[in-house]
């Protein structure tokens, strides 16, 4: 099967140019002007899509999702099928989800369990990070297996959620040393779990139940402290580092400091931290629970710092931390803010939000947009050159976006398995018309044309040098 996308404004992380893209099978065969529909000479005419007036850019890579995650006594409401289909609607063709080691369990068991949930289910391509929650010498021996056998080259640690996911500093040091032997990357959730737990306990003791106490128990300093501490640990051992979901200027300052000593640190933020702020928690009733996630939303000044951080090359990727819970699930915390399942839906609107709020409002360039949504995550996580760019031989993962179409985000029309939208009523300019995954039209005109099981598992290589 061949496909010809004609007359598009082709955007990569380095330039935008007018042209055509010819796809043969799953990969890009030619890029040029006035390409013929029978480019291959095989005589069989390709299906032609006219992309006049539209941007054509690489399929999005969301490097931070949680499908079907068992967490806080329930499971995130999107599974690998519904979550990746929603992703395809929003131009995300690849996700990197997290397999979680069980306490006392092996990494291998976690890998197998997550493959059972994803294989034959995912409609979009997927890879895994490994969340290491219980590091010990036995687990150390598994890092090599994960890397060599399963293509998992990034290992996540939590500095919060004590008693569930959190590891201590000694475990962090030991894990970093082991991961470095295999040229992998440690990625981290930076919040000081002990500080947070003390503030939660204090608020509960005072009878404070409202969702706003979630953000009041997790101030920026808890994130900045953990970020700074981890930066120092990584610097001391010369370990590269990737920090997930950074939210605030105070934490970013610790990164800024680290870059003065030539430290290799990658920073991810998520779309919600760029466009939403903490005032949402202070609404009446239980409304604020919709945005209960960790770290929480911050102030408007923090959004500005993150946008600027992208342009300063301090913030490298924009993900979602997609981890939806329906309102029934959120209500587990109706009488106790600390029992509200942490997470929100986001995968479907990451790219359209970033385009509308970022590119069209001149906060970032089109090239930066492509970089943070696709090219940089592909390189950092060892998916390049197969993913993350438009090049001959690369997977034909492409998004066609009409920059003039306006639309409104709503739970009534989204495809995520969640009964609310975190961006309800947002009016966006620029709509995705078509998403192509490995040469197959996956979504067209709002309709999914692929389904369950179309997605492939992507074993990853070691991180490419970006810094
Ligand atoms: Zn997460």
Short mmCIF file of C-alpha atoms in Angstrom, two decimals, residues 294-462:
data_model
loop_
_atom_site.label_atom_id
_atom_site.label_comp_id
_atom_site.label_asym_id
_atom_site.label_seq_id
_atom_site.Cartn_x
_atom_site.Cartn_y
_atom_site.Cartn_z
CA UNK A 294 1.00 15.31 41.62
CA UNK A 295 2.71 17.65 41.41
CA UNK A 296 -0.30 19.98 41.31
CA UNK A 297 -1.04 22.89 38.98
CA UNK A 298 0.86 26.05 39.90
CA UNK A 299 0.60 29.79 39.39
CA UNK A 300 0.48 31.78 36.16
CA UNK A 301 4.10 32.92 36.71
CA UNK A 302 5.17 29.29 36.67
CA UNK A 303 3.50 28.79 33.30
CA UNK A 304 5.54 31.69 31.95
CA UNK A 305 8.72 30.15 33.36
CA UNK A 306 7.98 26.85 31.63
CA UNK A 307 7.23 28.44 28.26
CA UNK A 308 10.42 30.44 28.57
CA UNK A 309 12.23 27.29 29.72
CA UNK A 310 11.40 25.60 26.43
CA UNK A 311 12.94 28.45 24.50
CA UNK A 312 15.97 28.42 26.81
CA UNK A 313 16.41 24.71 26.07
CA UNK A 314 15.94 23.92 29.77
CA UNK A 315 12.62 22.16 29.14
CA UNK A 316 12.94 19.54 26.43
CA UNK A 317 9.66 17.66 26.17
CA UNK A 318 5.94 18.23 26.68
CA UNK A 319 4.03 15.11 27.74
CA UNK A 320 0.70 14.63 29.52
CA UNK A 321 1.08 12.24 32.47
CA UNK A 322 -2.27 11.01 31.10
CA UNK A 323 -3.84 9.15 34.02
CA UNK A 324 -7.61 9.65 33.90
CA UNK A 325 -10.13 8.78 36.59
CA UNK A 326 -13.88 9.17 36.21
CA UNK A 327 -15.81 11.27 38.72
CA UNK A 328 -17.04 8.16 40.52
CA UNK A 329 -13.43 7.25 41.14
CA UNK A 330 -12.47 10.79 42.13
CA UNK A 331 -15.27 10.61 44.73
CA UNK A 332 -13.24 8.12 46.72
CA UNK A 333 -11.77 11.30 48.14
CA UNK A 334 -14.95 13.27 48.70
CA UNK A 335 -14.36 13.30 52.46
CA UNK A 336 -10.56 13.30 52.30
CA UNK A 337 -8.53 15.19 49.69
CA UNK A 338 -5.63 12.77 50.18
CA UNK A 339 -7.76 9.88 48.87
CA UNK A 340 -8.65 11.52 45.56
CA UNK A 341 -6.98 9.40 42.86
CA UNK A 342 -4.14 11.48 41.43
CA UNK A 343 -4.30 12.08 37.71
CA UNK A 344 -6.21 13.64 34.82
CA UNK A 345 -7.02 12.95 31.16
CA UNK A 346 -4.88 14.75 28.61
CA UNK A 347 -3.50 12.59 25.82
CA UNK A 348 -6.06 13.64 23.23
CA UNK A 349 -5.46 17.38 23.35
CA UNK A 350 -1.75 17.76 24.06
CA UNK A 351 -0.78 18.62 20.51
CA UNK A 352 -3.76 20.77 19.58
CA UNK A 353 -3.48 22.71 22.85
CA UNK A 354 0.24 23.27 22.41
CA UNK A 355 -0.26 24.35 18.81
CA UNK A 356 -3.13 26.71 19.58
CA UNK A 357 -1.75 28.16 22.82
CA UNK A 358 1.93 27.97 21.94
CA UNK A 359 2.56 28.29 18.20
CA UNK A 360 -0.39 30.49 17.27
CA UNK A 361 0.18 32.77 20.27
CA UNK A 362 3.87 33.13 19.38
CA UNK A 363 5.14 31.55 22.57
CA UNK A 364 7.05 28.85 20.71
CA UNK A 365 8.03 28.30 17.09
CA UNK A 366 6.62 25.57 14.89
CA UNK A 367 10.04 23.91 15.11
CA UNK A 368 10.02 23.97 18.90
CA UNK A 369 6.50 22.50 18.81
CA UNK A 370 7.66 19.55 16.71
CA UNK A 371 10.74 19.13 18.86
CA UNK A 372 9.05 18.99 22.27
CA UNK A 373 6.13 16.84 21.12
CA UNK A 374 8.04 14.34 19.01
CA UNK A 375 11.67 14.78 17.98
CA UNK A 376 13.20 15.33 21.41
CA UNK A 377 11.34 12.47 23.14
CA UNK A 378 12.30 10.16 20.25
CA UNK A 379 15.97 11.02 20.66
CA UNK A 380 16.06 11.07 24.44
CA UNK A 381 14.33 7.72 24.69
CA UNK A 382 16.09 5.85 21.89
CA UNK A 383 13.28 5.78 19.32
CA UNK A 384 15.13 7.88 16.73
CA UNK A 385 15.62 7.81 13.79
CA UNK A 386 12.68 5.45 13.31
CA UNK A 387 10.33 7.80 15.14
CA UNK A 388 10.21 11.54 15.77
CA UNK A 389 11.02 13.04 12.39
CA UNK A 390 10.09 13.17 8.73
CA UNK A 391 12.91 11.48 6.83
CA UNK A 392 13.38 8.84 4.20
CA UNK A 393 13.31 5.44 5.84
CA UNK A 394 11.61 6.66 9.00
CA UNK A 395 8.25 5.27 10.05
CA UNK A 396 5.48 7.11 8.26
CA UNK A 397 3.91 8.51 11.43
CA UNK A 398 2.43 11.79 10.29
CA UNK A 399 -0.13 14.30 11.42
CA UNK A 400 -2.05 16.65 9.14
CA UNK A 401 -3.33 19.71 10.98
CA UNK A 402 -5.49 22.45 9.53
CA UNK A 403 -4.31 25.63 11.28
CA UNK A 404 -7.50 27.55 10.49
CA UNK A 405 -10.21 25.27 11.87
CA UNK A 406 -11.60 26.27 15.24
CA UNK A 407 -13.12 23.80 17.65
CA UNK A 408 -14.12 23.42 21.27
CA UNK A 409 -12.81 20.76 23.63
CA UNK A 410 -15.50 18.82 25.48
CA UNK A 411 -16.05 15.53 27.26
CA UNK A 412 -19.10 15.15 25.02
CA UNK A 413 -16.90 14.77 21.96
CA UNK A 414 -13.57 13.46 23.21
CA UNK A 415 -12.52 9.83 22.85
CA UNK A 416 -10.87 9.30 26.22
CA UNK A 417 -12.71 7.02 28.60
CA UNK A 418 -13.33 9.75 31.13
CA UNK A 419 -16.58 11.51 31.97
CA UNK A 420 -15.06 14.96 32.21
CA UNK A 421 -12.53 17.00 30.31
CA UNK A 422 -9.78 18.90 32.10
CA UNK A 423 -10.09 21.48 29.31
CA UNK A 424 -13.88 21.64 28.98
CA UNK A 425 -14.99 24.55 26.83
CA UNK A 426 -11.50 25.52 25.65
CA UNK A 427 -11.70 27.05 22.17
CA UNK A 428 -8.75 25.98 20.07
CA UNK A 429 -7.55 27.03 16.65
CA UNK A 430 -5.99 24.29 14.56
CA UNK A 431 -7.51 20.86 14.24
CA UNK A 432 -6.01 17.53 13.37
CA UNK A 433 -7.62 16.18 10.20
CA UNK A 434 -5.63 13.04 9.66
CA UNK A 435 -3.20 10.88 11.62
CA UNK A 436 -1.06 8.32 9.83
CA UNK A 437 0.66 5.55 11.75
CA UNK A 438 3.27 3.47 9.93
CA UNK A 439 1.74 4.33 6.56
CA UNK A 440 -1.82 3.47 7.55
CA UNK A 441 -4.44 6.18 7.94
CA UNK A 442 -5.29 5.74 11.59
CA UNK A 443 -7.69 8.65 12.06
CA UNK A 444 -9.37 10.69 9.37
CA UNK A 445 -12.01 13.38 9.73
CA UNK A 446 -12.64 12.48 13.35
CA UNK A 447 -13.04 8.77 12.66
CA UNK A 448 -10.67 6.06 13.88
CA UNK A 449 -9.80 3.66 11.09
CA UNK A 450 -7.55 1.38 13.11
CA UNK A 451 -8.35 -0.28 16.37
CA UNK A 452 -7.38 -2.75 19.01
CA UNK A 453 -4.06 -4.46 18.39
CA UNK A 454 -2.83 -2.23 15.57
CA UNK A 455 -0.12 -0.75 17.79
CA UNK A 456 3.31 -2.35 17.94
CA UNK A 457 5.63 -2.66 20.89
CA UNK A 458 8.78 -0.62 20.39
CA UNK A 459 11.94 -1.94 22.00
CA UNK A 460 14.12 1.10 22.51
CA UNK A 461 17.81 1.84 22.12
CA UNK A 462 19.92 3.88 24.49
#
